[in-house]
mmCIF file with all atom_site columns, C-alpha atoms in Angstrom:
data_model
loop_
_atom_site.group_PDB
_atom_site.id
_atom_site.type_symbol
_atom_site.label_atom_id
_atom_site.label_alt_id
_atom_site.label_comp_id
_atom_site.label_asym_id
_atom_site.label_entity_id
_atom_site.label_seq_id
_atom_site.pdbx_PDB_ins_code
_atom_site.Cartn_x
_atom_site.Cartn_y
_atom_site.Cartn_z
_atom_site.occupancy
_atom_site.B_iso_or_equiv
_atom_site.pdbx_formal_charge
_atom_site.auth_seq_id
_atom_site.auth_comp_id
_atom_site.auth_asym_id
_atom_site.auth_atom_id
_atom_site.pdbx_PDB_model_num
ATOM 1   C CA . MET A 1 1   ? -27.426 -8.748  -35.957 1.00 0.00 ? 1   MET A CA 1
ATOM 2   C CA . LYS A 1 2   ? -27.689 -5.556  -38.134 1.00 0.00 ? 2   LYS A CA 1
ATOM 3   C CA . ASN A 1 3   ? -31.514 -4.902  -38.984 1.00 0.00 ? 3   ASN A CA 1
ATOM 4   C CA . LYS A 1 4   ? -31.096 -1.378  -40.325 1.00 0.00 ? 4   LYS A CA 1
ATOM 5   C CA . TYR A 1 5   ? -35.342 -1.714  -40.014 1.00 0.00 ? 5   TYR A CA 1
ATOM 6   C CA . LEU A 1 6   ? -35.517 -3.571  -36.038 1.00 0.00 ? 6   LEU A CA 1
ATOM 7   C CA . LYS A 1 7   ? -33.013 -2.403  -33.384 1.00 0.00 ? 7   LYS A CA 1
ATOM 8   C CA . GLY A 1 8   ? -31.436 -4.599  -31.247 1.00 0.00 ? 8   GLY A CA 1
ATOM 9   C CA . ALA A 1 9   ? -33.296 -7.580  -32.403 1.00 0.00 ? 9   ALA A CA 1
ATOM 10  C CA . HIS A 1 10  ? -31.505 -11.064 -33.268 1.00 0.00 ? 10  HIS A CA 1
ATOM 11  C CA . LEU A 1 11  ? -32.920 -11.553 -36.003 1.00 0.00 ? 11  LEU A CA 1
ATOM 12  C CA . SER A 1 12  ? -31.900 -10.801 -39.702 1.00 0.00 ? 12  SER A CA 1
ATOM 13  C CA . GLU A 1 13  ? -33.057 -8.480  -42.134 1.00 0.00 ? 13  GLU A CA 1
ATOM 14  C CA . ARG A 1 14  ? -34.380 -10.780 -44.504 1.00 0.00 ? 14  ARG A CA 1
ATOM 15  C CA . LYS A 1 15  ? -36.260 -12.882 -42.192 1.00 0.00 ? 15  LYS A CA 1
ATOM 16  C CA . PHE A 1 16  ? -37.346 -9.590  -40.843 1.00 0.00 ? 16  PHE A CA 1
ATOM 17  C CA . LYS A 1 17  ? -38.659 -8.557  -44.312 1.00 0.00 ? 17  LYS A CA 1
ATOM 18  C CA . GLU A 1 18  ? -39.952 -11.854 -44.557 1.00 0.00 ? 18  GLU A CA 1
ATOM 19  C CA . ILE A 1 19  ? -42.415 -11.506 -41.703 1.00 0.00 ? 19  ILE A CA 1
ATOM 20  C CA . LEU A 1 20  ? -43.270 -7.902  -42.699 1.00 0.00 ? 20  LEU A CA 1
ATOM 21  C CA . ARG A 1 21  ? -44.595 -8.958  -46.127 1.00 0.00 ? 21  ARG A CA 1
ATOM 22  C CA . LEU A 1 22  ? -46.357 -11.597 -44.010 1.00 0.00 ? 22  LEU A CA 1
ATOM 23  C CA . PHE A 1 23  ? -48.100 -8.575  -42.022 1.00 0.00 ? 23  PHE A CA 1
ATOM 24  C CA . ALA A 1 24  ? -48.708 -7.673  -45.091 1.00 0.00 ? 24  ALA A CA 1
ATOM 25  C CA . ASP A 1 25  ? -51.093 -9.628  -46.431 1.00 0.00 ? 25  ASP A CA 1
ATOM 26  C CA . ASP A 1 26  ? -52.880 -9.452  -43.366 1.00 0.00 ? 26  ASP A CA 1
ATOM 27  C CA . LEU A 1 27  ? -52.166 -12.917 -42.029 1.00 0.00 ? 27  LEU A CA 1
ATOM 28  C CA . THR A 1 28  ? -52.590 -13.470 -37.853 1.00 0.00 ? 28  THR A CA 1
ATOM 29  C CA . ALA A 1 29  ? -49.824 -14.262 -35.995 1.00 0.00 ? 29  ALA A CA 1
ATOM 30  C CA . THR A 1 30  ? -50.069 -17.677 -35.599 1.00 0.00 ? 30  THR A CA 1
ATOM 31  C CA . GLN A 1 31  ? -50.001 -17.956 -38.867 1.00 0.00 ? 31  GLN A CA 1
ATOM 32  C CA . ILE A 1 32  ? -46.963 -15.847 -39.071 1.00 0.00 ? 32  ILE A CA 1
ATOM 33  C CA . ALA A 1 33  ? -45.135 -17.411 -37.466 1.00 0.00 ? 33  ALA A CA 1
ATOM 34  C CA . ASN A 1 34  ? -45.675 -20.733 -39.192 1.00 0.00 ? 34  ASN A CA 1
ATOM 35  C CA . ILE A 1 35  ? -44.710 -19.916 -42.250 1.00 0.00 ? 35  ILE A CA 1
ATOM 36  C CA . SER A 1 36  ? -41.901 -17.841 -40.304 1.00 0.00 ? 36  SER A CA 1
ATOM 37  C CA . GLY A 1 37  ? -40.594 -20.582 -38.273 1.00 0.00 ? 37  GLY A CA 1
ATOM 38  C CA . VAL A 1 38  ? -40.288 -17.532 -35.568 1.00 0.00 ? 38  VAL A CA 1
ATOM 39  C CA . SER A 1 39  ? -42.411 -18.232 -32.040 1.00 0.00 ? 39  SER A CA 1
ATOM 40  C CA . ARG A 1 40  ? -45.709 -17.125 -31.498 1.00 0.00 ? 40  ARG A CA 1
ATOM 41  C CA . VAL A 1 41  ? -44.239 -14.391 -29.044 1.00 0.00 ? 41  VAL A CA 1
ATOM 42  C CA . THR A 1 42  ? -41.824 -12.670 -30.857 1.00 0.00 ? 42  THR A CA 1
ATOM 43  C CA . ILE A 1 43  ? -43.983 -12.449 -33.758 1.00 0.00 ? 43  ILE A CA 1
ATOM 44  C CA . ASN A 1 44  ? -46.756 -10.689 -31.237 1.00 0.00 ? 44  ASN A CA 1
ATOM 45  C CA . SER A 1 45  ? -43.899 -8.845  -29.516 1.00 0.00 ? 45  SER A CA 1
ATOM 46  C CA . TYR A 1 46  ? -42.777 -7.345  -32.968 1.00 0.00 ? 46  TYR A CA 1
ATOM 47  C CA . LEU A 1 47  ? -45.809 -6.851  -34.518 1.00 0.00 ? 47  LEU A CA 1
ATOM 48  C CA . LYS A 1 48  ? -47.331 -5.008  -31.537 1.00 0.00 ? 48  LYS A CA 1
ATOM 49  C CA . LYS A 1 49  ? -44.327 -2.870  -31.382 1.00 0.00 ? 49  LYS A CA 1
ATOM 50  C CA . LEU A 1 50  ? -45.361 -2.177  -35.683 1.00 0.00 ? 50  LEU A CA 1
ATOM 51  C CA . ARG A 1 51  ? -48.581 -1.267  -34.801 1.00 0.00 ? 51  ARG A CA 1
ATOM 52  C CA . GLN A 1 52  ? -47.208 1.264   -32.529 1.00 0.00 ? 52  GLN A CA 1
ATOM 53  C CA . GLN A 1 53  ? -45.246 3.027   -35.196 1.00 0.00 ? 53  GLN A CA 1
ATOM 54  C CA . ILE A 1 54  ? -48.660 2.744   -38.093 1.00 0.00 ? 54  ILE A CA 1
ATOM 55  C CA . ALA A 1 55  ? -50.172 4.494   -34.945 1.00 0.00 ? 55  ALA A CA 1
ATOM 56  C CA . ARG A 1 56  ? -47.306 7.440   -34.523 1.00 0.00 ? 56  ARG A CA 1
ATOM 57  C CA . TYR A 1 57  ? -47.027 7.690   -37.690 1.00 0.00 ? 57  TYR A CA 1
ATOM 58  C CA . CYS A 1 58  ? -50.759 8.422   -38.648 1.00 0.00 ? 58  CYS A CA 1
ATOM 59  C CA . GLU A 1 59  ? -51.261 10.754  -36.161 1.00 0.00 ? 59  GLU A CA 1
ATOM 60  C CA . THR A 1 60  ? -48.254 12.981  -37.312 1.00 0.00 ? 60  THR A CA 1
ATOM 61  C CA . LEU A 1 61  ? -50.808 13.378  -40.115 1.00 0.00 ? 61  LEU A CA 1
ATOM 62  C CA . HIS A 1 62  ? -53.836 13.695  -38.028 1.00 0.00 ? 62  HIS A CA 1
ATOM 63  C CA . PRO A 1 63  ? -53.146 14.215  -34.454 1.00 0.00 ? 63  PRO A CA 1
ATOM 64  C CA . VAL A 1 64  ? -56.007 14.321  -31.379 1.00 0.00 ? 64  VAL A CA 1
ATOM 65  C CA . PRO A 1 65  ? -56.150 13.115  -28.234 1.00 0.00 ? 65  PRO A CA 1
ATOM 66  C CA . ALA A 1 66  ? -54.495 10.480  -26.290 1.00 0.00 ? 66  ALA A CA 1
ATOM 67  C CA . PRO A 1 67  ? -56.959 7.781   -26.297 1.00 0.00 ? 67  PRO A CA 1
ATOM 68  C CA . ILE A 1 68  ? -58.579 7.288   -22.771 1.00 0.00 ? 68  ILE A CA 1
ATOM 69  C CA . LEU A 1 69  ? -59.457 3.781   -22.405 1.00 0.00 ? 69  LEU A CA 1
ATOM 70  C CA . SER A 1 70  ? -59.841 2.534   -19.169 1.00 0.00 ? 70  SER A CA 1
ATOM 71  C CA . PHE A 1 71  ? -59.313 -1.272  -17.902 1.00 0.00 ? 71  PHE A CA 1
ATOM 72  C CA . GLU A 1 72  ? -60.177 -3.513  -15.366 1.00 0.00 ? 72  GLU A CA 1
ATOM 73  C CA . PRO A 1 73  ? -60.275 -8.103  -15.386 1.00 0.00 ? 73  PRO A CA 1
ATOM 74  C CA . ARG A 1 74  ? -64.048 -7.429  -15.319 1.00 0.00 ? 74  ARG A CA 1
ATOM 75  C CA . GLN A 1 75  ? -64.195 -5.532  -18.802 1.00 0.00 ? 75  GLN A CA 1
ATOM 76  C CA . LEU A 1 76  ? -62.864 -8.819  -20.108 1.00 0.00 ? 76  LEU A CA 1
ATOM 77  C CA . VAL A 1 77  ? -64.874 -11.257 -22.195 1.00 0.00 ? 77  VAL A CA 1
ATOM 78  C CA . SER A 1 78  ? -62.754 -14.050 -23.661 1.00 0.00 ? 78  SER A CA 1
ATOM 79  C CA . ALA A 1 79  ? -62.824 -15.053 -27.841 1.00 0.00 ? 79  ALA A CA 1
ATOM 80  C CA . ALA A 1 80  ? -62.095 -18.280 -29.390 1.00 0.00 ? 80  ALA A CA 1
ATOM 81  C CA . ASP A 1 81  ? -59.026 -17.222 -31.596 1.00 0.00 ? 81  ASP A CA 1
ATOM 82  C CA . ASN A 1 82  ? -55.305 -17.715 -30.570 1.00 0.00 ? 82  ASN A CA 1
ATOM 83  C CA . ASP A 1 83  ? -53.033 -15.116 -31.110 1.00 0.00 ? 83  ASP A CA 1
ATOM 84  C CA . GLY A 1 84  ? -53.454 -13.097 -27.629 1.00 0.00 ? 84  GLY A CA 1
ATOM 85  C CA . GLU A 1 85  ? -55.436 -10.348 -28.526 1.00 0.00 ? 85  GLU A CA 1
ATOM 86  C CA . THR A 1 86  ? -58.962 -11.631 -28.201 1.00 0.00 ? 86  THR A CA 1
ATOM 87  C CA . LEU A 1 87  ? -60.020 -10.098 -24.642 1.00 0.00 ? 87  LEU A CA 1
ATOM 88  C CA . VAL A 1 88  ? -63.161 -7.693  -25.764 1.00 0.00 ? 88  VAL A CA 1
ATOM 89  C CA . ALA A 1 89  ? -65.130 -9.413  -27.675 1.00 0.00 ? 89  ALA A CA 1
ATOM 90  C CA . VAL A 1 90  ? -66.395 -6.736  -31.144 1.00 0.00 ? 90  VAL A CA 1
ATOM 91  C CA . LYS A 1 91  ? -70.166 -7.850  -30.847 1.00 0.00 ? 91  LYS A CA 1
ATOM 92  C CA . THR A 1 92  ? -71.082 -9.283  -27.390 1.00 0.00 ? 92  THR A CA 1
ATOM 93  C CA . GLU A 1 93  ? -74.584 -9.838  -25.554 1.00 0.00 ? 93  GLU A CA 1
ATOM 94  C CA . VAL A 1 94  ? -73.297 -8.155  -22.473 1.00 0.00 ? 94  VAL A CA 1
ATOM 95  C CA . ASP A 1 95  ? -72.950 -4.624  -23.955 1.00 0.00 ? 95  ASP A CA 1
ATOM 96  C CA . LYS A 1 96  ? -74.578 -3.354  -21.121 1.00 0.00 ? 96  LYS A CA 1
ATOM 97  C CA . VAL A 1 97  ? -72.422 -4.605  -18.489 1.00 0.00 ? 97  VAL A CA 1
ATOM 98  C CA . VAL A 1 98  ? -68.996 -3.541  -20.802 1.00 0.00 ? 98  VAL A CA 1
ATOM 99  C CA . LYS A 1 99  ? -68.544 -0.495  -21.554 1.00 0.00 ? 99  LYS A CA 1
ATOM 100 C CA . PRO A 1 100 ? -67.872 0.180   -25.767 1.00 0.00 ? 100 PRO A CA 1
ATOM 101 C CA . VAL A 1 101 ? -65.503 1.144   -27.358 1.00 0.00 ? 101 VAL A CA 1
ATOM 102 C CA . ILE A 1 102 ? -66.500 4.394   -29.442 1.00 0.00 ? 102 ILE A CA 1
ATOM 103 C CA . PHE A 1 103 ? -65.012 5.363   -32.422 1.00 0.00 ? 103 PHE A CA 1
ATOM 104 C CA . GLY A 1 104 ? -65.416 8.431   -35.187 1.00 0.00 ? 104 GLY A CA 1
ATOM 105 C CA . ILE A 1 105 ? -64.428 8.349   -38.758 1.00 0.00 ? 105 ILE A CA 1
ATOM 106 C CA . CYS A 1 106 ? -63.686 11.207  -40.436 1.00 0.00 ? 106 CYS A CA 1
ATOM 107 C CA . ARG A 1 107 ? -62.333 12.057  -44.630 1.00 0.00 ? 107 ARG A CA 1
ATOM 108 C CA . SER A 1 108 ? -59.728 14.257  -45.120 1.00 0.00 ? 108 SER A CA 1
ATOM 109 C CA . GLY A 1 109 ? -58.437 14.743  -48.038 1.00 0.00 ? 109 GLY A CA 1
ATOM 110 C CA . GLU A 1 110 ? -58.319 11.662  -50.050 1.00 0.00 ? 110 GLU A CA 1
ATOM 111 C CA . ARG A 1 111 ? -57.553 10.559  -46.413 1.00 0.00 ? 111 ARG A CA 1
ATOM 112 C CA . VAL A 1 112 ? -58.949 8.976   -43.250 1.00 0.00 ? 112 VAL A CA 1
ATOM 113 C CA . HIS A 1 113 ? -59.433 9.864   -40.042 1.00 0.00 ? 113 HIS A CA 1
ATOM 114 C CA . THR A 1 114 ? -60.288 8.214   -37.216 1.00 0.00 ? 114 THR A CA 1
ATOM 115 C CA . GLU A 1 115 ? -60.584 9.260   -32.885 1.00 0.00 ? 115 GLU A CA 1
ATOM 116 C CA . ILE A 1 116 ? -61.445 6.785   -30.427 1.00 0.00 ? 116 ILE A CA 1
ATOM 117 C CA . LEU A 1 117 ? -64.090 8.653   -28.337 1.00 0.00 ? 117 LEU A CA 1
ATOM 118 C CA . PRO A 1 118 ? -64.128 7.709   -24.138 1.00 0.00 ? 118 PRO A CA 1
ATOM 119 C CA . ASP A 1 119 ? -65.773 10.024  -23.612 1.00 0.00 ? 119 ASP A CA 1
ATOM 120 C CA . VAL A 1 120 ? -68.884 9.540   -25.692 1.00 0.00 ? 120 VAL A CA 1
ATOM 121 C CA . THR A 1 121 ? -71.871 7.446   -24.922 1.00 0.00 ? 121 THR A CA 1
ATOM 122 C CA . ARG A 1 122 ? -74.532 5.324   -26.744 1.00 0.00 ? 122 ARG A CA 1
ATOM 123 C CA . SER A 1 123 ? -77.329 8.139   -25.900 1.00 0.00 ? 123 SER A CA 1
ATOM 124 C CA . MET A 1 124 ? -75.438 10.753  -27.085 1.00 0.00 ? 124 MET A CA 1
ATOM 125 C CA . ILE A 1 125 ? -74.439 9.115   -30.494 1.00 0.00 ? 125 ILE A CA 1
ATOM 126 C CA . HIS A 1 126 ? -78.375 8.249   -30.632 1.00 0.00 ? 126 HIS A CA 1
ATOM 127 C CA . ALA A 1 127 ? -79.526 11.628  -30.112 1.00 0.00 ? 127 ALA A CA 1
ATOM 128 C CA . ALA A 1 128 ? -76.549 13.177  -32.626 1.00 0.00 ? 128 ALA A CA 1
ATOM 129 C CA . THR A 1 129 ? -77.701 11.412  -35.557 1.00 0.00 ? 129 THR A CA 1
ATOM 130 C CA . ARG A 1 130 ? -81.634 12.593  -34.320 1.00 0.00 ? 130 ARG A CA 1
ATOM 131 C CA . GLY A 1 131 ? -80.778 15.577  -33.926 1.00 0.00 ? 131 GLY A CA 1
ATOM 132 C CA . ARG A 1 132 ? -81.695 16.343  -30.466 1.00 0.00 ? 132 ARG A CA 1
ATOM 133 C CA . SER A 1 133 ? -80.954 19.966  -29.035 1.00 0.00 ? 133 SER A CA 1
ATOM 134 C CA . VAL A 1 134 ? -79.855 17.574  -26.000 1.00 0.00 ? 134 VAL A CA 1
ATOM 135 C CA . LEU A 1 135 ? -76.351 17.646  -27.243 1.00 0.00 ? 135 LEU A CA 1
ATOM 136 C CA . GLU A 1 136 ? -75.678 21.219  -27.206 1.00 0.00 ? 136 GLU A CA 1
ATOM 137 C CA . THR A 1 137 ? -76.119 21.020  -23.699 1.00 0.00 ? 137 THR A CA 1
ATOM 138 C CA . GLN A 1 138 ? -72.547 18.013  -24.525 1.00 0.00 ? 138 GLN A CA 1
ATOM 139 C CA . SER A 1 139 ? -68.961 18.664  -23.976 1.00 0.00 ? 139 SER A CA 1
ATOM 140 C CA . SER A 1 140 ? -68.541 16.011  -26.792 1.00 0.00 ? 140 SER A CA 1
ATOM 141 C CA . SER A 1 141 ? -71.423 17.911  -29.427 1.00 0.00 ? 141 SER A CA 1
ATOM 142 C CA . GLU A 1 142 ? -68.529 19.926  -31.277 1.00 0.00 ? 142 GLU A CA 1
ATOM 143 C CA . ARG A 1 143 ? -65.923 16.693  -32.162 1.00 0.00 ? 143 ARG A CA 1
ATOM 144 C CA . LEU A 1 144 ? -68.758 15.104  -33.336 1.00 0.00 ? 144 LEU A CA 1
ATOM 145 C CA . ARG A 1 145 ? -70.208 17.069  -35.392 1.00 0.00 ? 145 ARG A CA 1
ATOM 146 C CA . LYS A 1 146 ? -66.447 17.392  -37.151 1.00 0.00 ? 146 LYS A CA 1
ATOM 147 C CA . TYR A 1 147 ? -67.018 13.153  -37.876 1.00 0.00 ? 147 TYR A CA 1
ATOM 148 C CA . ASN A 1 148 ? -68.849 11.371  -41.253 1.00 0.00 ? 148 ASN A CA 1
ATOM 149 C CA . GLY A 1 149 ? -69.648 8.878   -38.726 1.00 0.00 ? 149 GLY A CA 1
ATOM 150 C CA . VAL A 1 150 ? -69.170 7.034   -35.516 1.00 0.00 ? 150 VAL A CA 1
ATOM 151 C CA . VAL A 1 151 ? -69.010 3.334   -34.757 1.00 0.00 ? 151 VAL A CA 1
ATOM 152 C CA . ASP A 1 152 ? -70.611 1.420   -31.536 1.00 0.00 ? 152 ASP A CA 1
ATOM 153 C CA . LEU A 1 153 ? -68.049 -1.919  -31.642 1.00 0.00 ? 153 LEU A CA 1
ATOM 154 C CA . GLY A 1 154 ? -70.641 -2.982  -29.278 1.00 0.00 ? 154 GLY A CA 1
ATOM 155 C CA . GLN A 1 155 ? -72.648 -3.003  -31.687 1.00 0.00 ? 155 GLN A CA 1
ATOM 156 C CA . TYR A 1 156 ? -70.346 -3.285  -34.344 1.00 0.00 ? 156 TYR A CA 1
ATOM 157 C CA . ARG A 1 157 ? -72.698 -0.188  -35.921 1.00 0.00 ? 157 ARG A CA 1
ATOM 158 C CA . LEU A 1 158 ? -71.598 2.146   -37.448 1.00 0.00 ? 158 LEU A CA 1
ATOM 159 C CA . TYR A 1 159 ? -74.028 5.300   -37.356 1.00 0.00 ? 159 TYR A CA 1
ATOM 160 C CA . ARG A 1 160 ? -73.711 8.669   -40.465 1.00 0.00 ? 160 ARG A CA 1
ATOM 161 C CA . LEU A 1 161 ? -73.081 11.982  -39.127 1.00 0.00 ? 161 LEU A CA 1
ATOM 162 C CA . GLY A 1 162 ? -73.726 15.336  -40.173 1.00 0.00 ? 162 GLY A CA 1
ATOM 163 C CA . GLN A 1 163 ? -74.897 16.687  -43.430 1.00 0.00 ? 163 GLN A CA 1
ATOM 164 C CA . SER A 1 164 ? -72.281 15.841  -46.433 1.00 0.00 ? 164 SER A CA 1
ATOM 165 C CA . THR A 1 165 ? -73.855 15.731  -49.618 1.00 0.00 ? 165 THR A CA 1
ATOM 166 C CA . ASP A 1 166 ? -70.643 14.330  -50.762 1.00 0.00 ? 166 ASP A CA 1
ATOM 167 C CA . SER A 1 167 ? -71.156 10.613  -52.125 1.00 0.00 ? 167 SER A CA 1
ATOM 168 C CA . HIS A 1 168 ? -67.597 9.837   -52.107 1.00 0.00 ? 168 HIS A CA 1
ATOM 169 C CA . GLN A 1 169 ? -67.250 11.028  -49.128 1.00 0.00 ? 169 GLN A CA 1
ATOM 170 C CA . MET A 1 170 ? -69.399 8.992   -47.773 1.00 0.00 ? 170 MET A CA 1
ATOM 171 C CA . ASP A 1 171 ? -68.339 6.142   -49.513 1.00 0.00 ? 171 ASP A CA 1
ATOM 172 C CA . ASP A 1 172 ? -65.335 6.100   -47.997 1.00 0.00 ? 172 ASP A CA 1
ATOM 173 C CA . VAL A 1 173 ? -65.624 6.008   -44.769 1.00 0.00 ? 173 VAL A CA 1
ATOM 174 C CA . ASP A 1 174 ? -68.578 3.147   -45.655 1.00 0.00 ? 174 ASP A CA 1
ATOM 175 C CA . ALA A 1 175 ? -65.954 1.257   -47.135 1.00 0.00 ? 175 ALA A CA 1
ATOM 176 C CA . PHE A 1 176 ? -63.323 2.259   -44.509 1.00 0.00 ? 176 PHE A CA 1
ATOM 177 C CA . TRP A 1 177 ? -65.689 0.918   -42.190 1.00 0.00 ? 177 TRP A CA 1
ATOM 178 C CA . GLY A 1 178 ? -66.781 -2.183  -43.912 1.00 0.00 ? 178 GLY A CA 1
ATOM 179 C CA . LEU A 1 179 ? -62.581 -3.237  -43.863 1.00 0.00 ? 179 LEU A CA 1
ATOM 180 C CA . THR A 1 180 ? -62.822 -2.665  -40.807 1.00 0.00 ? 180 THR A CA 1
ATOM 181 C CA . LYS A 1 181 ? -65.120 -4.900  -39.892 1.00 0.00 ? 181 LYS A CA 1
ATOM 182 C CA . HIS A 1 182 ? -64.136 -7.352  -41.661 1.00 0.00 ? 182 HIS A CA 1
ATOM 183 C CA . ARG A 1 183 ? -60.560 -7.528  -39.796 1.00 0.00 ? 183 ARG A CA 1
ATOM 184 C CA . LEU A 1 184 ? -61.768 -7.460  -36.337 1.00 0.00 ? 184 LEU A CA 1
ATOM 185 C CA . ALA A 1 185 ? -64.417 -10.507 -37.135 1.00 0.00 ? 185 ALA A CA 1
ATOM 186 C CA . LYS A 1 186 ? -61.287 -12.458 -38.815 1.00 0.00 ? 186 LYS A CA 1
ATOM 187 C CA . PHE A 1 187 ? -59.968 -11.148 -34.752 1.00 0.00 ? 187 PHE A CA 1
ATOM 188 C CA . LYS A 1 188 ? -62.920 -13.040 -33.354 1.00 0.00 ? 188 LYS A CA 1
ATOM 189 C CA . GLY A 1 189 ? -62.671 -9.553  -31.131 1.00 0.00 ? 189 GLY A CA 1
ATOM 190 C CA . LEU A 1 190 ? -59.601 -8.257  -29.456 1.00 0.00 ? 190 LEU A CA 1
ATOM 191 C CA . ASN A 1 191 ? -57.549 -6.428  -26.432 1.00 0.00 ? 191 ASN A CA 1
ATOM 192 C CA . ARG A 1 192 ? -59.420 -2.820  -25.146 1.00 0.00 ? 192 ARG A CA 1
ATOM 193 C CA . ASN A 1 193 ? -55.996 -2.120  -24.665 1.00 0.00 ? 193 ASN A CA 1
ATOM 194 C CA . THR A 1 194 ? -54.876 -2.451  -28.635 1.00 0.00 ? 194 THR A CA 1
ATOM 195 C CA . ALA A 1 195 ? -58.515 -1.696  -29.623 1.00 0.00 ? 195 ALA A CA 1
ATOM 196 C CA . TYR A 1 196 ? -56.405 2.043   -30.581 1.00 0.00 ? 196 TYR A CA 1
ATOM 197 C CA . LEU A 1 197 ? -53.745 -0.227  -32.145 1.00 0.00 ? 197 LEU A CA 1
ATOM 198 C CA . HIS A 1 198 ? -55.682 -2.035  -34.632 1.00 0.00 ? 198 HIS A CA 1
ATOM 199 C CA . LEU A 1 199 ? -57.958 0.883   -35.472 1.00 0.00 ? 199 LEU A CA 1
ATOM 200 C CA . LYS A 1 200 ? -54.580 2.874   -36.707 1.00 0.00 ? 200 LYS A CA 1
ATOM 201 C CA . GLU A 1 201 ? -53.884 0.051   -38.852 1.00 0.00 ? 201 GLU A CA 1
ATOM 202 C CA . CYS A 1 202 ? -57.410 -0.167  -40.469 1.00 0.00 ? 202 CYS A CA 1
ATOM 203 C CA . GLU A 1 203 ? -57.071 3.708   -40.862 1.00 0.00 ? 203 GLU A CA 1
ATOM 204 C CA . TYR A 1 204 ? -53.454 2.911   -42.463 1.00 0.00 ? 204 TYR A CA 1
ATOM 205 C CA . ARG A 1 205 ? -54.151 0.116   -44.420 1.00 0.00 ? 205 ARG A CA 1
ATOM 206 C CA . PHE A 1 206 ? -57.030 1.429   -45.646 1.00 0.00 ? 206 PHE A CA 1
ATOM 207 C CA . ASN A 1 207 ? -55.729 5.119   -46.882 1.00 0.00 ? 207 ASN A CA 1
ATOM 208 C CA . TYR A 1 208 ? -52.701 2.586   -48.749 1.00 0.00 ? 208 TYR A CA 1
ATOM 209 C CA . ARG A 1 209 ? -55.239 -0.068  -50.035 1.00 0.00 ? 209 ARG A CA 1
ATOM 210 C CA . ASN A 1 210 ? -53.820 1.371   -54.047 1.00 0.00 ? 210 ASN A CA 1
ATOM 211 C CA . GLU A 1 211 ? -50.499 1.045   -53.151 1.00 0.00 ? 211 GLU A CA 1
ATOM 212 C CA . ASP A 1 212 ? -48.051 -1.906  -52.421 1.00 0.00 ? 212 ASP A CA 1
ATOM 213 C CA . LEU A 1 213 ? -48.609 -1.891  -49.392 1.00 0.00 ? 213 LEU A CA 1
ATOM 214 C CA . PHE A 1 214 ? -45.339 -3.730  -48.452 1.00 0.00 ? 214 PHE A CA 1
ATOM 215 C CA . ASN A 1 215 ? -42.872 -0.997  -49.588 1.00 0.00 ? 215 ASN A CA 1
ATOM 216 C CA . ALA A 1 216 ? -45.011 1.396   -48.057 1.00 0.00 ? 216 ALA A CA 1
ATOM 217 C CA . LEU A 1 217 ? -44.211 -0.371  -44.843 1.00 0.00 ? 217 LEU A CA 1
ATOM 218 C CA . ILE A 1 218 ? -40.653 -0.410  -46.058 1.00 0.00 ? 218 ILE A CA 1
ATOM 219 C CA . GLU A 1 219 ? -40.783 3.432   -46.511 1.00 0.00 ? 219 GLU A CA 1
ATOM 220 C CA . LEU A 1 220 ? -42.100 4.256   -43.034 1.00 0.00 ? 220 LEU A CA 1
ATOM 221 C CA . LEU A 1 221 ? -39.394 1.932   -41.102 1.00 0.00 ? 221 LEU A CA 1
ATOM 222 C CA . LYS A 1 222 ? -36.435 2.934   -43.040 1.00 0.00 ? 222 LYS A CA 1
ATOM 223 C CA . ILE A 1 223 ? -37.938 7.097   -41.274 1.00 0.00 ? 223 ILE A CA 1
ATOM 224 C CA . TYR A 1 224 ? -38.526 5.000   -38.294 1.00 0.00 ? 224 TYR A CA 1
ATOM 225 C CA . PRO A 1 225 ? -37.466 2.007   -37.229 1.00 0.00 ? 225 PRO A CA 1
ATOM 226 C CA . LEU A 1 226 ? -38.647 -0.294  -34.544 1.00 0.00 ? 226 LEU A CA 1
ATOM 227 C CA . SER A 1 227 ? -36.415 -1.018  -31.494 1.00 0.00 ? 227 SER A CA 1
ATOM 228 C CA . LEU A 1 228 ? -36.397 -3.927  -28.829 1.00 0.00 ? 228 LEU A CA 1
ATOM 229 C CA . SER A 1 229 ? -34.624 -1.546  -26.647 1.00 0.00 ? 229 SER A CA 1
#
C-alpha cells in the first residue's frame, strides 16, 4: 500500500495521518489505538519509529554523544500504565538502588536542547550547584558548565546551573522542564531504554510549541520518512 510517510506499512496514508494527528495531540498509545482502530502493538511500533526519527532530527540540530544507558533486569521498577513503556518510575522510593537518569538542558538561540549524562552522579550535581572546587577534578565538569540546568529523574528535580543573567533563557529552561515533568507524569514511568526517545520528543514538542505540530511532523516525514524494513 502506497504511503510516502511510512515505507513498507500495510496502512493507508490517510490512516497514518490520523494516527500522526493523534500523536501530535499527545495522546497515549492506548488512546490512539482505541480511536484509530489499529492494534496497540502496531501503534507502539509506529510511535517508536516516529520517536527515533524525531531524535535523529534533534541530533542534527545539536549533535551529542550517543546516550549510554546500561540495562539490567534488576534496574526495572514497575508502574501502573498500560502502554508498555513504564518500567522505570520517574520518582521512586528505591532511587538509591536504581541508577537515576540524569540529563542536561541548554538553550541555544531560540531552541532548547537536551543530553543524557550517564557519567554524571548526584554528588557531582550537588557539588556544581554549590560551586565546590571538587568539580575541577572531575572529567565531566566541563560538560556540566555548558548547561543551564540538570535534571535528576530519580528525584524528579531540576537543578539550575551557571551564572546566566538572561532571565528569558532560564524561563525557557523552567518551561521545558514543566512540559517534560507533565508528560512523564502522564506515563507514570518509562522504560530506561526509551527514556532518551521520550526526552527528545519533549525537546521537539517544546521547540515547536508555537507551531502546528502535526504540520511540522508531516514536513519532517517528507524528508525523513519512516521505514518498517
